[in-house]
XYZ file of C-alpha atoms in Angstrom:
538
model
C 163.558 35.991 -9.230
C 164.380 35.270 -5.589
C 164.222 38.072 -3.012
C 167.741 37.196 -1.883
C 168.939 37.637 -5.471
C 167.350 41.094 -5.609
C 169.164 42.107 -2.435
C 172.534 40.959 -3.723
C 172.223 42.708 -7.068
C 170.634 45.786 -5.544
C 173.606 46.666 -3.338
C 175.804 47.824 -6.161
C 173.077 49.501 -8.216
C 171.727 51.341 -5.255
C 175.060 52.973 -4.460
C 175.555 53.825 -8.100
C 172.232 55.640 -8.305
C 172.840 57.519 -5.064
C 169.963 55.989 -3.144
C 170.108 56.026 0.653
C 168.191 53.780 3.066
C 166.233 56.683 4.550
C 165.304 58.752 1.474
C 164.732 58.208 -2.254
C 165.907 60.981 -4.552
C 165.491 59.973 -8.166
C 167.131 61.819 -11.089
C 164.804 63.548 -13.509
C 165.917 61.294 -16.339
C 165.066 58.282 -14.259
C 161.624 59.719 -13.342
C 160.709 60.205 -16.971
C 161.499 56.649 -17.956
C 158.421 54.441 -17.968
C 160.037 51.418 -19.554
C 162.431 50.510 -16.767
C 164.891 47.784 -17.592
C 165.383 44.825 -15.338
C 168.749 45.903 -13.919
C 167.423 49.280 -12.698
C 164.356 47.746 -11.119
C 166.434 45.198 -9.256
C 168.400 47.940 -7.588
C 165.550 50.088 -6.284
C 165.136 50.517 -2.540
C 161.420 49.810 -2.861
C 162.169 46.438 -4.439
C 164.591 45.487 -1.725
C 162.199 46.516 1.046
C 159.358 44.743 -0.662
C 161.356 41.545 -0.792
C 162.333 41.990 2.843
C 158.784 42.425 4.131
C 156.993 40.182 1.689
C 159.027 37.170 2.719
C 157.896 35.210 -0.335
C 160.056 33.157 -2.664
C 159.257 35.418 -5.635
C 157.521 38.797 -5.838
C 156.553 40.255 -9.201
C 158.123 43.681 -8.863
C 158.892 45.186 -12.236
C 160.504 42.081 -13.690
C 161.231 41.656 -17.365
C 158.636 39.941 -19.501
C 160.532 36.673 -19.522
C 161.177 36.777 -15.767
C 157.565 37.741 -15.055
C 156.305 34.768 -17.054
C 158.515 32.484 -15.030
C 157.398 34.138 -11.777
C 153.758 33.457 -12.651
C 154.352 29.698 -12.850
C 152.966 27.595 -9.928
C 156.450 26.428 -9.016
C 157.853 29.937 -8.523
C 154.928 32.206 -7.674
C 152.142 31.431 -5.160
C 148.829 33.040 -6.146
C 148.688 34.875 -2.833
C 151.660 37.175 -3.533
C 150.892 39.791 -6.181
C 152.293 43.283 -5.918
C 151.731 46.379 -8.031
C 154.447 47.206 -10.528
C 157.287 49.533 -9.591
C 156.563 51.661 -12.640
C 153.075 52.546 -11.379
C 154.328 53.187 -7.872
C 157.150 55.466 -9.068
C 154.752 57.346 -11.324
C 153.297 59.173 -8.331
C 156.684 60.563 -7.313
C 156.969 63.112 -10.130
C 155.193 66.073 -8.541
C 155.881 65.439 -4.842
C 158.340 67.151 -2.535
C 161.316 65.329 -1.080
C 159.485 64.839 2.227
C 156.439 63.448 0.446
C 158.677 61.195 -1.639
C 160.029 59.535 1.512
C 156.501 59.004 2.844
C 155.301 57.528 -0.432
C 158.322 55.255 -0.554
C 157.424 53.788 2.846
C 153.774 53.541 1.867
C 154.620 51.771 -1.381
C 156.767 49.229 0.401
C 153.988 48.567 2.906
C 151.494 48.377 0.040
C 153.514 45.636 -1.627
C 153.594 43.737 1.658
C 149.842 43.973 2.061
C 149.188 42.772 -1.451
C 150.510 39.373 -0.265
C 147.224 38.264 1.283
C 147.867 37.029 4.856
C 145.053 34.522 4.719
C 146.819 32.644 1.910
C 150.056 32.022 3.764
C 152.049 35.302 3.891
C 154.106 35.552 7.046
C 156.336 38.014 8.825
C 160.098 37.607 8.227
C 161.875 35.351 10.686
C 158.694 33.797 12.090
C 155.850 31.464 11.244
C 153.107 33.785 12.448
C 150.539 34.556 9.774
C 149.706 38.208 9.269
C 146.168 39.031 10.379
C 143.566 40.261 9.989
C 143.046 39.199 6.372
C 142.428 42.386 4.378
C 142.143 42.903 0.654
C 143.563 45.980 -1.000
C 142.954 47.277 -4.527
C 145.984 47.768 -6.717
C 146.939 51.040 -8.386
C 145.490 50.977 -11.849
C 146.327 54.491 -12.978
C 149.141 57.016 -12.624
C 146.642 59.850 -12.223
C 148.055 62.189 -9.567
C 144.792 62.717 -7.710
C 143.653 59.118 -7.769
C 147.044 57.724 -6.823
C 147.383 60.184 -3.954
C 144.135 59.207 -2.244
C 144.668 55.530 -2.796
C 148.152 55.713 -1.343
C 146.939 57.684 1.657
C 144.298 55.054 2.322
C 146.850 52.297 2.104
C 149.323 54.192 4.276
C 146.699 54.444 7.040
C 145.945 50.736 6.722
C 149.652 49.936 6.923
C 149.990 52.022 10.080
C 147.098 50.152 11.699
C 148.579 46.790 10.696
C 152.010 47.673 12.104
C 150.416 48.920 15.329
C 148.482 45.653 15.674
C 151.712 43.665 15.157
C 153.508 45.679 17.849
C 150.667 45.190 20.343
C 150.603 41.395 19.827
C 152.570 39.972 22.806
C 155.337 37.465 22.055
C 154.866 33.936 23.470
C 157.442 34.448 26.232
C 155.783 37.657 27.409
C 152.353 36.015 27.318
C 153.589 33.025 29.351
C 155.246 35.299 31.888
C 152.074 37.351 32.239
C 149.985 34.230 32.854
C 152.439 33.036 35.518
C 152.331 36.398 37.301
C 148.537 36.389 37.157
C 148.446 32.883 38.659
C 150.643 34.027 41.547
C 148.377 37.000 42.189
C 145.286 34.803 42.159
C 146.947 32.400 44.586
C 147.926 35.304 46.831
C 144.388 36.686 46.802
C 142.825 33.246 47.406
C 140.133 33.326 50.102
C 142.207 30.893 52.146
C 144.542 33.816 52.913
C 141.738 35.975 54.194
C 140.136 34.779 57.398
C 137.080 36.992 56.840
C 136.209 35.314 53.528
C 135.898 31.765 54.877
C 132.516 30.087 54.345
C 130.184 29.800 57.353
C 131.106 27.018 59.758
C 134.678 26.898 58.422
C 137.873 27.652 60.305
C 141.619 27.191 59.951
C 143.573 24.436 61.575
C 146.722 25.640 63.315
C 149.662 23.770 64.756
C 149.305 25.216 68.241
C 151.222 24.076 71.296
C 150.478 21.405 73.897
C 152.678 23.122 76.451
C 150.907 26.463 76.040
C 147.549 24.643 76.004
C 146.243 26.436 72.912
C 142.533 25.887 72.350
C 141.466 23.888 69.318
C 139.069 25.526 66.876
C 135.423 24.550 67.030
C 133.852 24.355 63.563
C 132.266 21.883 61.155
C 134.938 22.216 58.468
C 138.561 22.611 59.436
C 140.914 23.842 56.707
C 144.507 22.694 56.730
C 145.234 23.568 53.100
C 143.597 26.140 50.797
C 142.720 23.410 48.296
C 140.141 22.129 50.771
C 138.089 25.283 50.193
C 137.846 24.424 46.503
C 136.410 21.029 47.442
C 133.922 22.474 49.925
C 132.692 25.333 47.756
C 131.380 28.674 48.980
C 128.525 27.393 51.146
C 129.274 23.908 52.512
C 126.501 22.366 54.564
C 126.384 19.041 56.357
C 122.827 17.777 56.639
C 121.252 14.719 58.224
C 119.650 12.177 55.899
C 118.260 9.784 58.489
C 118.864 8.726 62.111
C 119.344 4.953 62.207
C 121.688 2.203 63.339
C 124.336 1.953 60.642
C 127.702 0.255 60.339
C 129.002 -0.393 56.840
C 128.033 0.043 53.217
C 127.003 3.448 52.009
C 126.474 2.294 48.406
C 124.394 4.454 46.094
C 121.995 2.711 43.671
C 121.166 5.240 40.923
C 118.216 3.326 39.392
C 116.015 3.997 42.418
C 117.943 6.848 44.091
C 118.619 4.705 47.158
C 121.495 4.187 49.571
C 122.282 0.706 50.922
C 123.947 0.053 54.268
C 124.332 -2.593 57.003
C 123.384 -2.389 60.663
C 125.952 -2.901 63.445
C 126.468 -5.934 65.647
C 123.970 -5.943 68.529
C 125.197 -8.968 70.497
C 128.491 -10.493 71.512
C 129.633 -14.105 71.545
C 128.967 -17.077 69.289
C 125.335 -16.237 68.595
C 122.818 -17.996 66.423
C 123.418 -17.524 62.721
C 121.409 -14.898 60.880
C 120.156 -13.056 63.928
C 122.601 -10.216 64.338
C 122.624 -7.618 61.552
C 120.585 -6.543 58.539
C 120.961 -4.949 55.131
C 118.787 -1.882 54.739
C 118.219 0.913 52.269
C 117.033 4.489 52.573
C 115.206 6.332 49.810
C 116.959 9.639 49.195
C 113.687 10.990 47.799
C 111.343 10.155 50.678
C 113.952 9.402 53.416
C 112.099 6.156 54.153
C 114.130 3.226 55.537
C 113.381 -0.312 54.304
C 114.858 -3.657 55.375
C 116.299 -5.572 52.418
C 117.842 -8.617 54.160
C 116.423 -9.158 57.647
C 119.119 -11.671 58.604
C 122.812 -11.807 57.606
C 126.088 -13.293 58.845
C 127.273 -9.881 60.059
C 127.153 -7.847 56.858
C 129.861 -5.200 56.486
C 131.297 -3.430 53.422
C 129.454 -3.288 50.083
C 129.950 -2.380 46.427
C 128.099 -2.595 43.123
C 129.420 -4.956 40.478
C 129.382 -4.259 36.745
C 125.862 -5.704 36.385
C 124.409 -3.532 39.139
C 124.259 -6.280 41.762
C 125.197 -5.551 45.349
C 128.300 -7.339 46.653
C 128.250 -7.764 50.446
C 131.091 -8.692 52.795
C 129.837 -11.206 55.389
C 131.969 -11.672 58.520
C 130.646 -15.151 59.243
C 129.524 -16.580 62.579
C 130.902 -19.352 64.762
C 132.549 -22.022 62.632
C 130.992 -20.603 59.502
C 133.650 -18.575 57.773
C 133.226 -15.254 56.094
C 132.316 -14.873 52.422
C 131.408 -12.495 49.603
C 127.719 -12.537 48.694
C 125.970 -11.189 45.594
C 122.487 -9.673 45.912
C 120.281 -8.970 42.897
C 118.681 -5.706 43.905
C 115.694 -6.159 41.623
C 114.852 -9.808 42.361
C 116.512 -9.967 45.814
C 118.190 -13.291 44.973
C 121.509 -14.055 46.721
C 124.493 -16.168 45.608
C 127.927 -16.912 47.076
C 130.798 -15.391 45.067
C 133.712 -16.762 47.148
C 134.161 -18.232 50.654
C 137.676 -19.737 50.764
C 141.257 -19.499 49.598
C 142.779 -22.870 48.687
C 140.186 -24.549 50.878
C 140.878 -22.314 53.907
C 137.849 -20.281 55.016
C 138.157 -16.520 55.056
C 138.358 -14.776 58.398
C 135.936 -11.837 58.133
C 135.836 -9.998 54.791
C 135.467 -6.347 55.664
C 135.388 -4.120 52.550
C 135.100 -4.764 48.812
C 135.633 -2.899 45.548
C 135.138 -3.833 41.884
C 137.595 -3.007 39.119
C 136.474 -2.092 35.590
C 137.647 -5.432 34.265
C 135.129 -7.157 36.544
C 137.634 -8.422 39.128
C 136.558 -8.219 42.785
C 139.041 -7.064 45.453
C 138.421 -7.276 49.199
C 140.157 -7.089 52.583
C 139.974 -10.002 55.010
C 140.543 -9.313 58.715
C 140.104 -10.951 62.104
C 137.382 -8.516 63.209
C 134.881 -11.365 63.673
C 137.195 -13.196 66.037
C 138.118 -10.025 67.939
C 134.451 -9.179 68.418
C 133.640 -12.670 69.595
C 131.328 -14.005 66.870
C 133.911 -15.999 64.846
C 136.136 -18.891 65.710
C 139.924 -18.606 65.747
C 141.345 -17.541 62.376
C 143.235 -20.038 60.219
C 144.996 -17.565 57.938
C 146.606 -14.161 58.322
C 144.927 -10.916 57.289
C 145.301 -10.412 53.527
C 143.897 -8.725 50.437
C 142.298 -11.041 47.899
C 141.390 -10.753 44.248
C 138.597 -12.756 42.578
C 139.328 -13.151 38.873
C 136.485 -12.286 36.493
C 134.916 -15.242 34.743
C 136.787 -18.057 36.481
C 136.157 -16.888 40.054
C 139.666 -17.961 41.124
C 140.769 -16.340 44.376
C 144.350 -15.082 44.785
C 146.038 -13.398 47.731
C 147.655 -10.222 46.388
C 148.953 -8.467 49.541
C 149.682 -9.158 53.198
C 151.668 -7.682 56.081
C 148.745 -5.765 57.613
C 147.544 -5.576 61.191
C 143.862 -4.926 60.450
C 143.297 -4.013 56.777
C 140.018 -2.237 56.380
C 138.843 -0.019 53.504
C 140.206 -0.087 49.966
C 139.686 1.984 46.816
C 141.211 2.403 43.362
C 142.462 5.621 41.830
C 140.574 6.993 38.819
C 142.876 5.293 36.302
C 142.945 2.122 38.468
C 146.740 2.150 38.496
C 146.838 2.652 42.272
C 145.132 0.778 45.102
C 144.671 2.543 48.443
C 144.248 0.455 51.606
C 143.622 1.619 55.180
C 145.099 -0.203 58.180
C 143.381 0.598 61.471
C 145.417 -1.768 63.604
C 145.739 0.777 66.404
C 142.153 -0.005 67.459
C 141.098 -3.592 67.836
C 137.590 -4.796 67.215
C 137.137 -5.529 70.915
C 137.545 -1.866 71.855
C 141.182 -2.024 72.978
C 143.757 0.363 71.546
C 147.447 0.144 70.829
C 148.755 3.451 69.510
C 151.982 1.825 68.348
C 150.064 -0.227 65.817
C 149.347 1.126 62.304
C 146.991 4.043 61.738
C 148.013 4.425 58.128
C 146.930 4.572 54.511
C 149.046 2.534 52.114
C 149.127 2.679 48.334
C 150.097 -0.066 45.869
C 150.860 0.174 42.158
C 148.444 -2.042 40.204
C 149.707 -3.980 37.189
C 147.700 -5.094 34.180
C 147.981 -8.779 35.125
C 146.191 -8.172 38.431
C 149.275 -8.188 40.646
C 150.405 -5.434 42.997
C 153.757 -3.736 43.337
C 155.618 -2.708 46.462
C 153.466 -0.723 48.820
C 154.426 2.630 50.251
C 153.028 4.857 52.971
C 150.486 7.293 51.550
C 149.535 9.070 54.786
C 149.503 8.599 58.542
C 146.192 9.535 60.154
C 146.081 11.668 63.280
C 143.304 13.551 65.037
C 142.640 17.239 64.424
C 141.536 17.840 68.014
C 144.730 18.034 70.062
C 142.914 17.580 73.379
C 142.401 13.887 72.743
C 146.144 13.208 72.278
C 145.160 10.131 70.303
C 145.710 8.826 66.811
C 143.146 8.471 64.086
C 141.716 5.128 63.029
C 141.286 5.069 59.232
C 138.248 3.074 58.166
C 136.286 3.417 54.892
C 137.990 5.141 51.982
C 136.927 6.768 48.687
C 138.722 8.625 45.843
C 137.303 11.412 43.657
C 138.052 12.279 40.026
C 140.812 14.722 41.030
C 142.705 12.079 42.998
C 141.678 13.404 46.414
C 141.346 10.679 49.043
C 138.588 10.647 51.690
C 138.790 8.419 54.759
C 136.419 7.928 57.666
C 138.122 8.261 61.048
C 137.340 8.874 64.691
C 137.040 12.666 64.307
C 135.275 12.767 60.935
C 136.122 12.609 57.239
C 139.742 13.500 56.607
C 140.680 14.593 53.095
C 144.091 14.205 51.426
C 145.302 15.227 47.991
C 146.817 12.730 45.549
C 150.245 13.167 47.126
C 149.060 12.354 50.642
C 149.023 15.943 51.903
C 146.313 16.574 54.488
C 143.772 19.134 53.216
C 141.123 19.335 55.901
C 138.444 17.736 58.037
C 134.655 17.381 57.840
C 133.984 17.119 61.551
C 131.593 14.374 62.634
C 132.588 11.824 65.259
C 132.949 8.086 64.729
C 132.773 7.810 60.934
C 132.769 4.147 59.903
C 132.181 4.386 56.167
C 131.315 6.780 53.362
C 130.320 6.837 49.717
C 129.514 9.179 46.837
C 126.057 9.413 45.306
C 123.511 11.709 43.702
C 122.845 12.461 40.055
C 126.377 13.780 39.516
C 128.115 11.623 42.160
C 129.148 14.810 43.950
C 127.305 14.147 47.221
C 129.325 12.475 49.942
C 127.239 10.261 52.251
C 128.787 9.744 55.679
C 127.929 6.883 58.066
C 128.821 7.246 61.743
C 126.962 4.527 63.674
C 123.885 6.534 64.607
C 122.893 8.065 61.315
C 123.635 8.988 57.696
C 124.736 12.488 56.746
C 125.317 14.184 53.423
C 127.382 17.066 52.065
C 127.508 18.306 48.479
C 131.049 18.849 47.238
C 132.598 20.439 44.136
C 134.053 17.124 43.009
C 132.845 13.747 41.754
C 133.626 10.142 42.575
C 136.036 8.421 40.195
């Protein structure tokens, strides 16, 4: 028998028997009948309420023998919904007052609801939420006045607790609203809004005024956005790793806990080959510096390939063009990866990065010619890609003044490239030239989409009235972008919004390292520095 059917048939019977929704007053003749027929049972208020709260397709509430047999079948009656008979429930009404009758009626209806075990699929009407916690209740087995009274009282208390729990359970909309309000409060109480809670050595950047000659803050970490504090952590500290001549590289080799770098150019002009710069490493355990390659063709940017070999950008010298060299760090054997594009020698490869598919990407600039140790360039500055396996070199982007550092996003769908054209390799400056970071979409076939401006790089110290010169670049797992510039390491979020500055002058390159790749190593020409951040390299 469906609950909807009980409701329809119960409307007429209920009015005929004089039952009201708020109170049950049964005639004496009705109270004395134990063998209730099916039509009377269908019309009881308890049955209708039971069907309302039970929410099941069929509830065995005083049905006839034939109907009860059909209700017990698997098709009509789930095993989780079994209620005590109406006859047993009504038996306890004989010697109670009218007030007690109303209470028992409510308790009986709740008792029938609870007999549908929540853990087996019973749910509240109009929703899919399962009633919890899963409690088992014993059915009334006797019409004894004393026993029935205590059992019903126990069940009434349990029903009250269950209803109270249901009322206290917040609806999804209320819960979502509460979480949103809590997030706003947390954002409002963020330490970035309280100047007294800034970590040591940290200060806020402010717009200021050139006309009013406002003083610039003097601190190691300058905060432009509150998110920068999350990157720095509570106790940021910039420490010196080693004082040494350093130019490019900054590649961490985890097998030996070492950092590889190149030394700067020490002479000008068309010098003898192999006498101008070196590749060195520093042990991060002992801080000892060791020369790896005593002579190079002006080594610059570096990266590890998929096999753990060190790829080195060589600027070239004189008529000898630049090239990409592979160094086996365990055997110290070197091989040439690429040195031309369609037979035209490279200018001066400057920085390199390796994609997960094994392809090698690098920038090629005229730095060697501008610094005086390379002959006149034969091709414009471009970005090249070396295909894995075949070694074929393709130009994938141009239109730069002096492309420098490059790095992929974590999913390798974006390629970031710095252009420091505002400062030439010979020391001259042209502030009208680019001082920008560009970003390209990367396609699965190795091609690049249309570039767009990611960020323009300035200088945090207003006294200089100069522009920044973006150099090396790295990206962490959260999409934050780190670039080395004239005033330090500038940090941007994934949308290009400036977050803050790690102040250290003349940063040329940088790289992540350490056991968790959360230590940022900073190279600035005279030494290597390190700061532990709350992020990791991608």
